[in-house]
Short mmCIF file of C-alpha atoms in Angstrom, two decimals:
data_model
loop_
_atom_site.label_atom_id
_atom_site.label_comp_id
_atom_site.label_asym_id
_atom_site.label_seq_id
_atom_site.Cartn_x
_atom_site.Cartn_y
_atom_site.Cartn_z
CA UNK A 136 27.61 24.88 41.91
CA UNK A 137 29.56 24.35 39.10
CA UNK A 138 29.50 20.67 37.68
CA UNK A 139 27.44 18.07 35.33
CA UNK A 140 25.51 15.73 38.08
CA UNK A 141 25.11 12.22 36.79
CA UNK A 142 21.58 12.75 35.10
CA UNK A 143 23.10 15.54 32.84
CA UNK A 144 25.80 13.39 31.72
CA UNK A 145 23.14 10.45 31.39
CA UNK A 146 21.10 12.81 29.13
CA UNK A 147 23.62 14.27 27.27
CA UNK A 148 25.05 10.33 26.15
CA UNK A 149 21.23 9.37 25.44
CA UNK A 150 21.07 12.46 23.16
CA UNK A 151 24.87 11.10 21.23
CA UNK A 152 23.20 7.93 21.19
CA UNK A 153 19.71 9.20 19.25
CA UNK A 154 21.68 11.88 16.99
CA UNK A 155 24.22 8.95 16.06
CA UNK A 156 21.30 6.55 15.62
CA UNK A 157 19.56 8.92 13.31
CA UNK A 158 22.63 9.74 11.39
CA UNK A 159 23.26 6.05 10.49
CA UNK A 160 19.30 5.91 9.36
CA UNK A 161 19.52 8.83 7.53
CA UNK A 162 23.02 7.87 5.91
CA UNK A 163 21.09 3.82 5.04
CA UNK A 164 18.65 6.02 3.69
CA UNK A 165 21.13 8.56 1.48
CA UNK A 166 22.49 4.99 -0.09
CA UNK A 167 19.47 3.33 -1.09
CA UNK A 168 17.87 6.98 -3.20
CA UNK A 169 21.38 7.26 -4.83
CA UNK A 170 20.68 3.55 -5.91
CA UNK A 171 17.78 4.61 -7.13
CA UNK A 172 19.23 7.93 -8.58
CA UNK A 173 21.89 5.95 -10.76
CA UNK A 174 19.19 3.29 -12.17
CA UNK A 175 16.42 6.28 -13.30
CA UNK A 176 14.22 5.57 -10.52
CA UNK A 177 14.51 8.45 -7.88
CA UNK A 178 14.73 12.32 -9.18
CA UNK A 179 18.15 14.43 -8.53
CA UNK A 180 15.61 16.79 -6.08
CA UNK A 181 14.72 13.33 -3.93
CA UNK A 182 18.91 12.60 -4.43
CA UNK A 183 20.00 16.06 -3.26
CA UNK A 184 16.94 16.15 -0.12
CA UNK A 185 18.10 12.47 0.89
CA UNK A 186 21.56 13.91 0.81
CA UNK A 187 20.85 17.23 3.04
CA UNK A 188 18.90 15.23 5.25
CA UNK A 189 22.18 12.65 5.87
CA UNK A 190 24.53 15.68 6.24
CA UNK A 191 22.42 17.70 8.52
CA UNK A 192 21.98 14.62 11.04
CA UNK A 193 25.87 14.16 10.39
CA UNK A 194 26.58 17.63 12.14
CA UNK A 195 23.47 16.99 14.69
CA UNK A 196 25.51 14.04 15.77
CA UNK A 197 28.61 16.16 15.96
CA UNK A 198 26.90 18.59 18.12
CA UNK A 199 25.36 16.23 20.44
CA UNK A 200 28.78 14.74 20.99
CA UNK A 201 30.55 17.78 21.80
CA UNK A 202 27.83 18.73 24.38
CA UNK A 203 28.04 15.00 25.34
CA UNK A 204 32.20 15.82 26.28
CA UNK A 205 31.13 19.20 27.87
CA UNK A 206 28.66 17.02 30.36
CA UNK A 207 31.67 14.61 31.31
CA UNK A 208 34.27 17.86 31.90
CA UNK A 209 32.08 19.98 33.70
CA UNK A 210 29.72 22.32 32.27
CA UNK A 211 28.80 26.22 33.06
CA UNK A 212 24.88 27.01 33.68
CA UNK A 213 24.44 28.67 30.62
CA UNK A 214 26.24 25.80 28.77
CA UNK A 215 23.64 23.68 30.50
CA UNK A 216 20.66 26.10 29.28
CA UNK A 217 22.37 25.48 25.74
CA UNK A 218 22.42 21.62 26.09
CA UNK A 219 18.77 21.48 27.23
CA UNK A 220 17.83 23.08 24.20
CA UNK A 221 19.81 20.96 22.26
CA UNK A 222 18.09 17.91 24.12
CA UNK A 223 14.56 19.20 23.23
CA UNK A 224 15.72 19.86 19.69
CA UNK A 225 16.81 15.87 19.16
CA UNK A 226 14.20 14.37 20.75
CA UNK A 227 11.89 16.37 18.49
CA UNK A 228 14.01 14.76 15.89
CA UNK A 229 14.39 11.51 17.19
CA UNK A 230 10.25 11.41 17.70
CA UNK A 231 9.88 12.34 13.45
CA UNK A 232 12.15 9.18 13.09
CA UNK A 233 9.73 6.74 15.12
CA UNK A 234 6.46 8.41 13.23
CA UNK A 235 7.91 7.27 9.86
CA UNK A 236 9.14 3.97 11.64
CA UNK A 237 5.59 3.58 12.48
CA UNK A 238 3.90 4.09 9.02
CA UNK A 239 6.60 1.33 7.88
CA UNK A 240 3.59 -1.36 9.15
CA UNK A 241 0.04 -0.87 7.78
CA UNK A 242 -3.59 -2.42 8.53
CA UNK A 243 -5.11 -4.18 5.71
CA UNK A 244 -8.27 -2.67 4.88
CA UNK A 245 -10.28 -6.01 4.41
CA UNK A 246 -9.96 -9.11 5.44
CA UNK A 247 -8.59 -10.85 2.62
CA UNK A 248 -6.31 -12.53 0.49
CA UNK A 249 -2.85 -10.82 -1.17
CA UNK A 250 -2.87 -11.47 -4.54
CA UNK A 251 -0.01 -9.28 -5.68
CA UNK A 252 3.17 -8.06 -4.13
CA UNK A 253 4.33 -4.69 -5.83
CA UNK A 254 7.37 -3.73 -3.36
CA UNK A 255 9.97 -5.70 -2.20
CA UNK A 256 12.01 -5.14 1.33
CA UNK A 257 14.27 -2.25 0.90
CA UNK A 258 12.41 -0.99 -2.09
CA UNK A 259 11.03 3.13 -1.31
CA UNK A 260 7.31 3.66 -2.03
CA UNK A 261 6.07 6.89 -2.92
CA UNK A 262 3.20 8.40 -0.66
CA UNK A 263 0.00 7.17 -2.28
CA UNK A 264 1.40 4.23 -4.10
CA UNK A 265 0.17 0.67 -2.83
CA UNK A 266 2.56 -1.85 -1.73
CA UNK A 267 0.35 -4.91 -2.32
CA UNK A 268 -2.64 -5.65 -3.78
CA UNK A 269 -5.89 -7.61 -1.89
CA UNK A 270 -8.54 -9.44 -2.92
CA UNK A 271 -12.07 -9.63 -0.90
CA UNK A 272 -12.95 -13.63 -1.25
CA UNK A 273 -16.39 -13.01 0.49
CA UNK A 274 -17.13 -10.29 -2.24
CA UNK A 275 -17.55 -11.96 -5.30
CA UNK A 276 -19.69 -12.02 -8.12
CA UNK A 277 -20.22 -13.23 -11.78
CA UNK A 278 -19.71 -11.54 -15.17
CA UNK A 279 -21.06 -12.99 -18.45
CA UNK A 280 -21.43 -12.15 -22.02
CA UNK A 281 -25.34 -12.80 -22.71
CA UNK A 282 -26.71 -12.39 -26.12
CA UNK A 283 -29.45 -9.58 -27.48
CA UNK A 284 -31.93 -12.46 -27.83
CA UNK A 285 -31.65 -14.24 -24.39
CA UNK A 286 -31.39 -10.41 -22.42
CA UNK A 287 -34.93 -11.08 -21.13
CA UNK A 288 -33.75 -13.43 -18.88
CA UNK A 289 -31.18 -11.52 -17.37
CA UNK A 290 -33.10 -8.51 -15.94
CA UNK A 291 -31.76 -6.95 -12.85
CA UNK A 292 -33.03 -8.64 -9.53
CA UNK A 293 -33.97 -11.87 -11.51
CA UNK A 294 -32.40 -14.94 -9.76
CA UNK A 295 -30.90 -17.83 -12.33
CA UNK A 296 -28.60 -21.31 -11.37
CA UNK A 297 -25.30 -21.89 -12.56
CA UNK A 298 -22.90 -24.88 -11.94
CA UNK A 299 -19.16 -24.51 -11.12
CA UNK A 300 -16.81 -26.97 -12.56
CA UNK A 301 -13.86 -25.85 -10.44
CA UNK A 302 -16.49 -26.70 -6.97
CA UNK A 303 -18.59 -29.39 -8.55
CA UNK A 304 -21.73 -27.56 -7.00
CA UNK A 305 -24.41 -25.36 -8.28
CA UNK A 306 -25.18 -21.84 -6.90
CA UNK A 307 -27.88 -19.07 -7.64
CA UNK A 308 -27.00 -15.95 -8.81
CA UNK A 309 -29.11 -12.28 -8.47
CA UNK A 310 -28.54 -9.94 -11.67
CA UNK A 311 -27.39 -6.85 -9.85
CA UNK A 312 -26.01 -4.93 -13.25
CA UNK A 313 -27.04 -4.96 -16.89
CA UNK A 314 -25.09 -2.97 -19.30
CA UNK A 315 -26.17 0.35 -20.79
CA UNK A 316 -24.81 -0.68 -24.63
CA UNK A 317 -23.85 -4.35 -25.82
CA UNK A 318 -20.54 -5.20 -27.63
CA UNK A 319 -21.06 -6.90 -31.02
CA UNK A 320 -19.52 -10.58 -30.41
CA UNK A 321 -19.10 -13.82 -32.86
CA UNK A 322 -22.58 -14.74 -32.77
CA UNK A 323 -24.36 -16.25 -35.94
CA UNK A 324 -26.91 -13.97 -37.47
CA UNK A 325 -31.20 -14.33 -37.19
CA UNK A 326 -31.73 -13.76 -40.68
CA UNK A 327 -30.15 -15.07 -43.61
CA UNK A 328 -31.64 -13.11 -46.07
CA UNK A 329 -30.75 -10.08 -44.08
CA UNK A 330 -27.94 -10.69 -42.28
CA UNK A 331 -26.52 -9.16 -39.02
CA UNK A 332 -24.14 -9.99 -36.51
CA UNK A 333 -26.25 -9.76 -32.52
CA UNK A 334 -24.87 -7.92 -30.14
CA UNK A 335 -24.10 -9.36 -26.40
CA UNK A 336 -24.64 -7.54 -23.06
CA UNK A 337 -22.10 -7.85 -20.16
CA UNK A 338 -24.17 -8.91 -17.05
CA UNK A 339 -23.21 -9.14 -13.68
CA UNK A 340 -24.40 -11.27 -10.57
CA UNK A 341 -23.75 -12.24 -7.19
CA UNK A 342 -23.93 -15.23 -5.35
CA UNK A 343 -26.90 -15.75 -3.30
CA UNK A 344 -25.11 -17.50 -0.63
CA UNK A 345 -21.33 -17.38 0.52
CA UNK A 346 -19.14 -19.78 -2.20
CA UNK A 347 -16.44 -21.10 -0.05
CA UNK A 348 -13.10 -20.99 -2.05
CA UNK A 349 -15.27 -19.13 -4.72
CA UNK A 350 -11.99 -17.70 -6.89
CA UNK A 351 -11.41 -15.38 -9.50
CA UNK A 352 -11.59 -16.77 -12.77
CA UNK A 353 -13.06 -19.71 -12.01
CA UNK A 354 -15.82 -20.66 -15.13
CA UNK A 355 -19.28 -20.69 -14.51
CA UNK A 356 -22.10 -22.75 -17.01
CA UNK A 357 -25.32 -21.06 -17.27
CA UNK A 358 -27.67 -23.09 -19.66
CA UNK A 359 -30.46 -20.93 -21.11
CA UNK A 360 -33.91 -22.47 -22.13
CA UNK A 361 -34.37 -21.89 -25.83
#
């Protein structure tokens, strides 16, 4: 029987609809890389594959609306065989469209706190690149400059107090690193007679027990016994 029954016709409109859809995304998406294009940003190769990408859903669209008129008029079997493959071929399409739609949201790694923003809304990221930056609150620690001549007390495992201004509390600290090779720094020399300027050592520590609203940069006094 010759004839488009009312789920052909249904199907062939849905297919318009997705083909026309994806057309306007990929046109949106044509725009914004020839933005970038003109201010330096994007390469002519992302320009030109943005561009064959908006054309070739431009004539997809075309297609699916001419089969879309065919359902309405009446369509011959193997005009139907040709439309089913058409429908497979745009829903394979359509499905590529929602996988990038999905990697538009991502899962932060940590739990955390953003402390940098490095893409706006509407702004293209390259694959790889991060689009903000997080900091780990509950994974602090403490860096300090120690001198050559107080390095004893800084071994690695030894536990020492310092107070924090910012909290108006003291905490203790485990040395977890000591560096390999020390920096030469400001400090006066041991020996007049045969003078020197003493190195420092960068040591780090962490916090014994969890510093609530424990932030980075925040100063920290350790007072050495001479």
């Amino acid at each position: 029987k010759r004839g488009s029954r009312d789920e052909t016709i249904n199907s062939a409109r849905d297919i318009w609809q997705a083909a026309k859809s994806q057309a306007t995304l990929a046109k949106e998406t044509y725009k914004r890389v020839q933005d970038l294009y003109d201010n330096g940003v994007a390469s002519l190769q992302k320009r030109d594959e943005a561009y064959a990408a908006y054309e070739s859903t431009k004539y997809n669209e075309s297609a699916a609306y001419q089969k879309y008129k065919m359902a309405l008029g009446g369509a011959s079997s193997e005009s139907k065989i040709a439309a089913k493959a058409k429908e497979s071929a745009a829903l394979g399409q359509v499905n590529e469209v929602e996988s990038y739609l999905k990697d538009v949201k991502a899962t932060a790694p940590i739990d955390g706190e953003v402390s940098n923003v490095l893409l706006s809304g509407g702004e293209l990221s390259p694959k790889g690149f991060p689009v903000v930056l997080m900091i780990d609150l509950k994974d602090s620690w403490l860096k300090i400059s120690v001198p050559e001549k107080y390095l004893n007390e800084f071994k690695v495992g030894k536990e020492f107090e310092g107070y924090i201004p910012a909290l108006k509390k003291s905490a203790k600290f485990r040395v977890k690193y000591l560096s390999v090779m020390g920096d030469f720094a400001t400090w006066k020399a041991t020996n007049n007679s045969n003078t020197y300027d003493m190195k420092s050592y960068e040591v780090e520590a962490i916090p014994l027990e969890e510093l609530e609203n424990f932030r980075v940069g925040m100063s920290v006094l350790v007072t050495i016994k001479p």
